[in-house]
Amino acid sequence: MSFLDALIDHINYIGAMALFVIGLHTVVTHSNLIKRIMGINIMGTAVFLFFVAIGNVTGGVPPIIDQTNPDAVYINPLPSVLILTGIVVVVSITVYSLSLVIRIYETHGTIDQEEIAKMTSEDRDQ
Amino acid sequence: MITQLPIINLLLFLGMALIIPLFKKRSFSLTTNLGLGVLFLVWISSIVLLYHVITEGAFYYQLGNYDRMLGIELLINTFSVLFSLFIVSLVIIIYIYSTGDATEGVAEKEYGRYYILLFILLFAMLGILYTNDLFNTYVFMEILSITTVSIISIKRKKENYTAAFRYVMLNEVGSLSYLFGVALLYMITGYTNIELVSEGVQSGWSLYPANILTAIGFMVTGIGIKAAIFPFHIWLPDAHSTAPSSSSAILSAVVVKVYILIMIKILFRVFGIDIIQAVHIPTVLLVIASIGMIMGSIFAIAQTDVKRMLGYSSVAQIGYIVMGIGMVSMLGLQAAFFHIFSHGLMKAALFLSVGAVIYHKKIRNVNEFDGIGFQMPVAMFVFSIAALGMIGVPLTTGFISKLNLGLAALDAGQVVLIVVLIVSGFLNALYYLPIMISAFLKDNKDQQRVMRVEKIPKTMLVPLVVLGGLIIAIGLFPGELLSLLEAAALSLT
Amino acid sequence: MGLFKKEGKTCNMPYVKKKGFFGSFTIQSSLVVLFALVFIALFIIGVRGDLGILSFVQDIYVLRVIYDFLIHLAILPVIIIAFPVLGVFGLMLFGRNSCNSRDMIVIFMTLFTILFTLFMYPAVLEEGVHLTIPSILWLGISFSVDMLGFTMLMITSLLWLLVMVYAHEYMKKEMHCNRFFVFMGITYSAVLGTIMAGDLLTLFLFFEIMTFASYMLVIHGQREDSYHAGYNYIFMGIIGGFAILVAMMLLYFTVGDLAFTSGIATLGELGAMKYWIIGLLVFGFGIKAGMAPVHVWLPRAHPVAPTPASALLSGIMIKLGAYGILRVATSYYFPLEGTPGGDPVWLTTHAVGSAIIWLGIITMAVGVFFALQQSNIKRMLAYHSISQMGYIVMGIGVALYLGDLGAMGYAGAIYHIINHALFKSLLFMVAGVVFYHTGESNMYKLGGLWRKLPLTATVCLIAALGISGIPLFNGFISKSILHHGIVEAHYYGHGLFYYAELIFIVISAGTVASFIKLFYYVFLRKMPEQYKSIKPEYNNLDTAMAVIAIIIVFIGLNPRFIMTTFIVPQLNSMPYSSEFVQTYIVGLTFFTTEDLLTMLVVVIMGFGIFIFGTKFHLFHLKIPYWLSLEYLVFYPMNWVIRNACQLMYGDECKYNEKTLKRLALKNNKEIGFLDRFVIMANVFNVRYEGRMIKSDAFIYTVFITGVLVFMLVMRAL
Amino acid sequence: MNDIIIKSITRLIIPFIQLYGVYIILHGHVSPGGGFAGGAMIGTSLVLYTLVFGIDKSKQKFSHRVSEYAESGGILLYVSLGLIGIVITGSFLTNIEAGFPIGNPGSVLSGGMIPLLMVGIGIKVASTFITLFHTLIEEEVV
């Protein structure tokens, strides 16, 4: 019972971990470049979820000053603010890598990493 | 007013990057001259700051006067100022060179963009050094990554795209690992300010060991990826070899070092020596450094593209620095710092001289270097000085770093490391010496040797000569620098 | 052999054609040499106060002021080191267009070094010249010249002058003369610095510079074999340098000081570490000295270098290896002066010494054995250099082994350093002259040259008698002192050294035989047809050779001069028993019946070996390749490398097939170990690089898991 | 996309989206939202415009040059506001101490210079969004 309690208490952490592993698995196993970018995004989401979950206070309210309820418990806004920045960063990275994928498709004619590696190693042997 | 200088440095770089697009219609030399002016201003202000920090001691700078628990805080101590001075000085030299050779593979309309990226790069590097905040470090690190990858892919060639993509993928994994570590630390301490986190970590070590342990693992691995420590070096040779020569020099000589400095900051300022020794991180570092020193050289031996070879050589040299860190002693840290300096100088000289050869002769293959020394005496002479430094011949900075590292290894009681050091130095000789020999002693294969001396711009020659001179000068008189570095190492604790 | 490159394209500068029998350059340079010799003799005699020259100089005010100023100049070592470098600049500025003016600059630069070296003599006699320059190279470098250093300086600078005089004529037939003289100058500067070093760091600094500068001399011919030899030379040099570097770090860490002062008090407590330090130092310097297991570069590098360079390589540079061993051993491993003989601190010295003696003996044997097999003159001389270095190393070993009674070995080693420098460089010069006139260096294809080159034949005979140790020539003196040394090692020390003495005698006989062979095949016999047209002429080559020959004979006739001037003062400043030095060294009588008889036995044995060898064609015997040292040492490594490639790829390797075939070659002559290693690195790279790059995230996963598990496990433990 | 319904509705809806974006930007400090969120909304409205009316027309409205100036200008606004702090009190980005008005909690003017900073961020984010989108669909990358 206590195990289940602990599970439910920490469900957001566990979720974040699971997402992280899923993302990593995607990056490791897939050779399609776009899928790898998606994997990175999933990993990013996992970390953000984890970060935001830290700031959560059970029963807390959004941290906006409310004159009617002066002694409300606010959740910690700082992680959310930080993560906003993190999201911006990951968005830009994603956009950048997608544009690179477009370029790679134009120059190599494929977005499969195995094939690209094969092509480059052939280039090098010549 | 002096206390305002750090933020002014940052803003100067940022402002310069923002102004360049507005100058699009004007002549390009205006941009480069303005940029040089900005660099010199920052250089002078860094010197002033260094003097101030040494005489008056370190100081904090709160952005917007917010409390350090909430706001961003800059810490200006010997460590950050010395290394920012190092970065700016080296970049000035490379910048002057690049005004002659930004052309290598970069389209003319991209010049402006190249300098925008360069200044944002500088902004991010200085930010990383100054900031006293873990999350802020992350943000600057990401700015650095994006600008780096843009610089790598600024040449519109297909190998640039694959190299840049590889860089993005692995580095993003690294950044996320780092952020995950920050999250774990935030979880137990509730701060992102390095000092507050450090206090929290020290007191929370007994309560939440699992958290801290995982955080160390993830942060070290994440930064290890970005610093190209051995098993994660895979992105480096391609990325550094495909970039334009001047930016390869910046990437290899400076950018990678910045990540190592972050690692030093995290290991020594956030966790502290006690904790990292308790979880045996030094052992891990020493092992991967040793493997990296050997394997990097072995991979370098096999390369035919000279810039890829230099890239792998960087991998090996990063191993030297990590080894110094892994000894977790004052001497080791000092040796690592010195090697950051000396490798910065030597690798910049190597990349720039090779860049001059590529610019003039359009050859990149190591086997085609026969007789180049007669056609490009200055470039190959500087190359030779730097290469001898890599081998560790006396009178160059490389010898002093080797001596320092060796003494630090003895001090740490690790005699095995000296063997690694020597073997790595020997392997370095194995791939640098043949290039020098064929450049100066063999005749050109396809044509009778013609005494056509190099016709590369003066703006490229002068930086080369300055770098060569600095390598020898610091190799001859390292005392001052070493005492400064000792102060920097002391300011970490 | 320094084959002259590309017919017709020689030193491409106009040089003044000589008029008459002697060229004007020959006369000038001969006068310079004469001046140097007279000045040296007068100065040394004057300072020792024998003929009242000093008081004569002191009487004239101007001379006295100059003299006082010069002998008290503290920066003399720096000046001496700077002179060759100045000469290099001078010849780059003024000597580019004329052979004669360039060579005059070089010769005068060498002359000035001699003069300034001499000015140190009065100070050296008292307490030595000491100069410290702090903060250079972090630890600071220092110079210190004592009698040992002064002796080395004298012989070096004198020989250098003579070789430079010789090189003027010889280099006319070589390419890239300017480059040669530039690097000659740098090498000279480094050699002087090495000798004058006051601590190990300075020694190491100049030693490394010398390695890299002399590489350019070895490779001068720019042919395939010189590249091979140079490759060998530079990498062995680097390995040696690293060995010294490690030893230096260990020393600095344990003793805290690198100056050449006694460190035995600290070192004695270290256990195995002290043997590691001296082992690394002996290994590092031994590579340069051509010591037995690591001599392999020497017989390749010396023959391919141009003759002036090989004369100096054999005459001076390999001595620096021995000098290094002697210097570090006698400074770090010797107790302070006045330590009694039975003191336990000698134990370390004793152990180190016995090892060095055997190394020397092995080196001697290996050198002579291979020398007898050679047909190329310069290669034979190179092997003899190894063997003679064995004598010197053995002398050093005796000097250490016998503790306070080792003065005999020390004296022998120093004396032999001087002698060997003289006769070996003379022999190389002879080989050079023969090659200069005939273009041939295979001794079996030469013959009867004494008719055409009478002076060369004479000096060759003198040098051969010298190296064979015939009485009245200098080799006899040093060899008999060394023989005394090894006999004493047997007498005072372990009985096993009896066999060392036997080997010593047999090897001396081998030396005699091989020089009989050299002289017989080159100068006697019937002359082949094609050499009939050689015209005898006298030029710089002969000046240099004649002077060295005269010095050899002078030393042979007057052995006590070197002994009392140079060697006894050194012994007095060492912790040797002064009683022993007085009785046995100062009172040493040469030409005793016993020594002469030993020598007679040696000579008879030598003739025996020669006759026996020619009769049964033993000198043409090629020993099977699998017996050679390189094969034995590198075979296991090569085996490992070959199989590593197999392991990586199996049978289908995508790597360049031609290169891969080279890797599989069984014969080490065609492909060196380093080449093999590079090819293996290539194969390794092709195999794993792409794969590693592809599996980027996988490596990350494995690493992070590994690190976390490692930390958890270590914490749990 | 030549559908008249979509075009009309887009025309109709874009001003409201942008107005809402501006609202979000200006009220960032008193309610959830802020420069990034509001800027993203404005940027998205422009993306929507591009999707519906095509890249050429969109370029006329919001050319590359304008977006470049907007991007630089957004940050420059931010930086110059921060510089006021340096001049007056000696710290970058100082808010209330630098003399910006402090109002009642909950009202727009209560944040000192925060709304102004948010305007800068909003401009930057909006222009960045549209630039990124344009470069991606033009495949004129880097």
Coordinates of C-alpha atoms in Angstrom, one line a residue, chain A residues 1-122:
Chain A
M1 CA 0.0 0.0 0.0
S2 CA 2.8 2.4 1.0
F3 CA 4.5 1.5 -2.3
L4 CA 1.4 2.5 -4.2
D5 CA 1.2 5.7 -2.2
A6 CA 4.7 6.5 -2.9
L7 CA 4.1 5.8 -6.6
I8 CA 1.2 8.2 -6.7
D9 CA 3.0 10.8 -4.7
H10 CA 5.9 10.7 -7.1
I11 CA 3.9 10.1 -10.2
N12 CA 5.2 13.2 -11.9
Y13 CA 8.8 12.3 -11.3
I14 CA 8.2 8.8 -12.5
G15 CA 6.5 10.1 -15.6
A16 CA 9.4 12.4 -16.3
M17 CA 11.9 9.6 -16.0
A18 CA 9.8 7.4 -18.3
L19 CA 9.6 10.2 -20.8
F20 CA 13.3 10.7 -20.6
V21 CA 14.0 7.0 -21.3
I22 CA 11.5 6.9 -24.1
G23 CA 13.1 9.9 -25.7
L24 CA 16.6 8.5 -25.3
H25 CA 15.4 5.2 -26.7
T26 CA 14.1 7.0 -29.7
V27 CA 17.4 8.8 -30.2
V28 CA 19.4 5.6 -29.8
T29 CA 17.4 3.2 -32.0
H30 CA 16.1 5.4 -34.8
S31 CA 18.2 6.3 -37.7
N32 CA 15.7 8.7 -39.3
L33 CA 16.9 12.1 -38.5
I34 CA 13.5 13.7 -37.9
K35 CA 12.6 10.9 -35.5
R36 CA 15.8 11.6 -33.6
I37 CA 14.9 15.2 -33.3
M38 CA 11.5 14.1 -31.9
G39 CA 13.4 11.9 -29.5
I40 CA 15.4 14.9 -28.3
N41 CA 12.2 16.9 -27.9
I42 CA 10.6 14.1 -25.8
M43 CA 13.7 14.1 -23.6
G44 CA 13.4 17.9 -23.3
T45 CA 9.8 17.6 -22.3
A46 CA 10.8 15.0 -19.7
V47 CA 13.3 17.4 -18.1
F48 CA 10.8 20.3 -18.2
L49 CA 8.1 18.2 -16.6
F50 CA 10.5 17.2 -13.9
F51 CA 11.5 20.8 -13.3
V52 CA 8.0 22.1 -13.2
A53 CA 6.9 19.2 -11.0
I54 CA 9.5 20.2 -8.4
G55 CA 7.8 23.6 -8.0
N56 CA 4.4 22.1 -7.4
V57 CA 2.9 22.4 -3.9
T58 CA 0.1 20.1 -3.2
G59 CA -3.0 22.3 -2.8
G60 CA -1.3 25.4 -3.9
V61 CA -2.8 28.1 -6.1
P62 CA -1.2 29.9 -9.0
P63 CA 1.1 32.6 -7.7
I64 CA -1.0 35.6 -8.5
I65 CA -1.7 37.9 -5.6
D66 CA -5.3 37.6 -4.7
Q67 CA -6.5 40.1 -2.2
T68 CA -9.5 38.0 -1.3
N69 CA -7.4 35.1 -0.1
P70 CA -4.3 36.5 1.6
D71 CA -3.0 33.3 3.2
A72 CA -3.2 31.0 0.2
V73 CA -0.4 28.7 -0.5
Y74 CA 1.2 29.5 -3.8
I75 CA 3.1 27.0 -5.9
N76 CA 6.6 27.9 -6.7
P77 CA 6.6 30.0 -9.9
L78 CA 10.4 30.0 -10.4
P79 CA 10.7 26.6 -12.0
S80 CA 8.0 27.5 -14.4
V81 CA 9.7 30.7 -15.3
L82 CA 13.0 28.9 -15.8
I83 CA 11.4 26.3 -17.9
L84 CA 9.8 28.9 -20.1
T85 CA 13.4 29.9 -21.1
G86 CA 14.2 26.2 -21.5
I87 CA 11.3 25.8 -23.9
V88 CA 12.4 28.7 -26.0
V89 CA 15.9 27.2 -26.2
V90 CA 14.6 23.8 -27.2
V91 CA 12.3 25.4 -29.8
S92 CA 15.1 27.1 -31.4
I93 CA 17.3 24.0 -31.4
T94 CA 14.5 22.1 -32.9
V95 CA 13.9 24.6 -35.6
Y96 CA 17.6 24.8 -36.3
S97 CA 18.0 21.0 -36.6
L98 CA 14.9 20.7 -38.8
S99 CA 16.3 23.3 -41.1
L100 CA 19.5 21.3 -41.2
V101 CA 17.5 18.2 -42.0
I102 CA 16.0 20.0 -44.9
R103 CA 19.5 20.9 -46.1
I104 CA 20.7 17.4 -45.6
Y105 CA 17.8 16.1 -47.6
E106 CA 18.7 18.5 -50.4
T107 CA 22.3 17.6 -50.5
H108 CA 22.3 13.9 -49.7
G109 CA 18.8 12.9 -50.9
T110 CA 18.1 11.0 -47.8
I111 CA 17.4 11.6 -44.1
D112 CA 18.4 8.2 -42.9
Q113 CA 21.5 8.3 -40.8
E114 CA 22.8 4.9 -41.9
E115 CA 22.7 5.9 -45.5
I116 CA 24.4 9.2 -44.9
A117 CA 27.1 7.5 -42.9
K118 CA 27.6 5.1 -45.8
M119 CA 27.9 7.9 -48.2
T120 CA 30.3 9.9 -46.2
S121 CA 32.6 6.9 -45.5
E122 CA 32.6 6.2 -49.2

